[in-house]
Amino acid sequence: MFYVYVLKCIDNKYYVGSTADLNVRNRQHLNGSGSAWTRKYPPICIEWSGKTNNENLETIKTLEYMIQYGIYNVRGGDYCKFDLSIDFAEILYKLICKCPRCDRPGHFDNECACDVCGNRGHLTDECLHCTNCGKRGHSEVDCYYCYKCGRPGHSPDNCDACYLCGERGHFSNDCGYVFP
């Protein structure tokens, strides 16, 4: 196990690192023998630390802080280089702007929400909720709720509701519904 830590530095800068001994490494940063980033922006305090076996946590935390505070205000993990080139900054922006799991912006893969139930911690194809009605305990194949009318007890093939308006008693080819 090792520590991953986040240092809050002067000028609203942050440094993310990892170490086997947090106290020794913190003293190195404080006395100027830490990273180039903490030599230029001395640390104010340890903002966060955690003991882990996750070798990717340092880079994950760095990206989280880059999203929150900007790529020019955070260094650490795979992104320790003091000056970022324009090309590298563009790559970083693309990386931090979307989730690699669902390809949508605003979160990391460990925070990705299921499209069916909206909960975090599992993907849509791992969800225990039905993709048709959203209820638990059965799959879309076994769903007893009709997706055309929303009523239980029959399949869409046996539904007497119109595809367009959802009303019973006629079908879409006889429907007078006008789309707004």
PDB file of C-alpha atoms in Angstrom, residues 63-129:
ATOM      1  CA  LEU A  63      -7.407  14.608 -13.845  1.00  0.00           C
ATOM      2  CA  GLU A  64     -10.212  15.232 -11.336  1.00  0.00           C
ATOM      3  CA  TYR A  65      -8.386  18.297 -10.036  1.00  0.00           C
ATOM      4  CA  MET A  66      -7.601  19.455 -13.575  1.00  0.00           C
ATOM      5  CA  ILE A  67     -11.303  19.318 -14.378  1.00  0.00           C
ATOM      6  CA  GLN A  68     -12.139  21.290 -11.247  1.00  0.00           C
ATOM      7  CA  TYR A  69      -9.284  23.845 -11.240  1.00  0.00           C
ATOM      8  CA  GLY A  70      -7.951  23.850 -14.815  1.00  0.00           C
ATOM      9  CA  ILE A  71      -5.053  22.041 -16.480  1.00  0.00           C
ATOM     10  CA  TYR A  72      -2.672  24.946 -15.938  1.00  0.00           C
ATOM     11  CA  ASN A  73      -3.236  24.890 -12.163  1.00  0.00           C
ATOM     12  CA  VAL A  74      -2.622  21.202 -11.401  1.00  0.00           C
ATOM     13  CA  ARG A  75       0.296  18.814 -11.854  1.00  0.00           C
ATOM     14  CA  GLY A  76       0.789  15.194 -10.858  1.00  0.00           C
ATOM     15  CA  GLY A  77       0.558  11.585 -11.933  1.00  0.00           C
ATOM     16  CA  ASP A  78       1.248  11.207 -15.640  1.00  0.00           C
ATOM     17  CA  TYR A  79       1.034  15.001 -15.979  1.00  0.00           C
ATOM     18  CA  CYS A  80       4.019  16.218 -13.935  1.00  0.00           C
ATOM     19  CA  LYS A  81       5.776  18.119 -16.710  1.00  0.00           C
ATOM     20  CA  PHE A  82       5.958  21.741 -15.596  1.00  0.00           C
ATOM     21  CA  ASP A  83       5.158  23.388 -18.937  1.00  0.00           C
ATOM     22  CA  LEU A  84       2.534  21.775 -21.125  1.00  0.00           C
ATOM     23  CA  SER A  85       2.810  22.178 -24.878  1.00  0.00           C
ATOM     24  CA  ILE A  86      -0.234  23.456 -26.760  1.00  0.00           C
ATOM     25  CA  ASP A  87      -0.658  20.031 -28.416  1.00  0.00           C
ATOM     26  CA  PHE A  88      -0.455  18.230 -25.082  1.00  0.00           C
ATOM     27  CA  ALA A  89      -2.921  20.682 -23.521  1.00  0.00           C
ATOM     28  CA  GLU A  90      -5.380  19.989 -26.356  1.00  0.00           C
ATOM     29  CA  ILE A  91      -5.030  16.237 -25.780  1.00  0.00           C
ATOM     30  CA  LEU A  92      -5.643  16.773 -22.065  1.00  0.00           C
ATOM     31  CA  TYR A  93      -8.739  18.865 -22.722  1.00  0.00           C
ATOM     32  CA  LYS A  94     -10.149  16.087 -24.903  1.00  0.00           C
ATOM     33  CA  LEU A  95      -9.279  13.499 -22.261  1.00  0.00           C
ATOM     34  CA  ILE A  96     -10.822  15.318 -19.321  1.00  0.00           C
ATOM     35  CA  CYS A  97     -13.907  16.444 -21.163  1.00  0.00           C
ATOM     36  CA  LYS A  98     -15.551  13.037 -21.492  1.00  0.00           C
ATOM     37  CA  CYS A  99     -15.987   9.743 -19.720  1.00  0.00           C
ATOM     38  CA  PRO A 100     -14.125   6.846 -21.393  1.00  0.00           C
ATOM     39  CA  ARG A 101     -16.929   4.471 -20.383  1.00  0.00           C
ATOM     40  CA  CYS A 102     -19.953   6.236 -21.896  1.00  0.00           C
ATOM     41  CA  ASP A 103     -18.181   8.907 -23.987  1.00  0.00           C
ATOM     42  CA  ARG A 104     -20.204  11.686 -22.328  1.00  0.00           C
ATOM     43  CA  PRO A 105     -18.746  14.761 -20.600  1.00  0.00           C
ATOM     44  CA  GLY A 106     -18.750  15.852 -16.990  1.00  0.00           C
ATOM     45  CA  HIS A 107     -17.631  12.793 -15.040  1.00  0.00           C
ATOM     46  CA  PHE A 108     -15.091   9.972 -14.753  1.00  0.00           C
ATOM     47  CA  ASP A 109     -15.812   6.336 -15.453  1.00  0.00           C
ATOM     48  CA  ASN A 110     -16.137   5.505 -11.745  1.00  0.00           C
ATOM     49  CA  GLU A 111     -18.972   8.075 -11.561  1.00  0.00           C
ATOM     50  CA  CYS A 112     -20.718   6.958 -14.761  1.00  0.00           C
ATOM     51  CA  ALA A 113     -24.480   6.638 -14.341  1.00  0.00           C
ATOM     52  CA  CYS A 114     -26.543   3.813 -15.795  1.00  0.00           C
ATOM     53  CA  ASP A 115     -28.815   4.891 -18.651  1.00  0.00           C
ATOM     54  CA  VAL A 116     -31.676   2.740 -17.356  1.00  0.00           C
ATOM     55  CA  CYS A 117     -31.891   3.522 -13.629  1.00  0.00           C
ATOM     56  CA  GLY A 118     -29.569   6.529 -13.301  1.00  0.00           C
ATOM     57  CA  ASN A 119     -27.564   4.931 -10.490  1.00  0.00           C
ATOM     58  CA  ARG A 120     -23.777   4.856 -10.426  1.00  0.00           C
ATOM     59  CA  GLY A 121     -21.561   1.817 -10.049  1.00  0.00           C
ATOM     60  CA  HIS A 122     -22.706  -0.285 -12.980  1.00  0.00           C
ATOM     61  CA  LEU A 123     -23.132   0.011 -16.726  1.00  0.00           C
ATOM     62  CA  THR A 124     -26.437  -0.138 -18.552  1.00  0.00           C
ATOM     63  CA  ASP A 125     -25.889  -3.734 -19.675  1.00  0.00           C
ATOM     64  CA  GLU A 126     -25.251  -4.742 -16.029  1.00  0.00           C
ATOM     65  CA  CYS A 127     -28.425  -3.077 -14.721  1.00  0.00           C
ATOM     66  CA  LEU A 128     -30.994  -5.112 -12.805  1.00  0.00           C
ATOM     67  CA  HIS A 129     -33.783  -2.803 -13.990  1.00  0.00           C
TER      68      HIS A 129
END
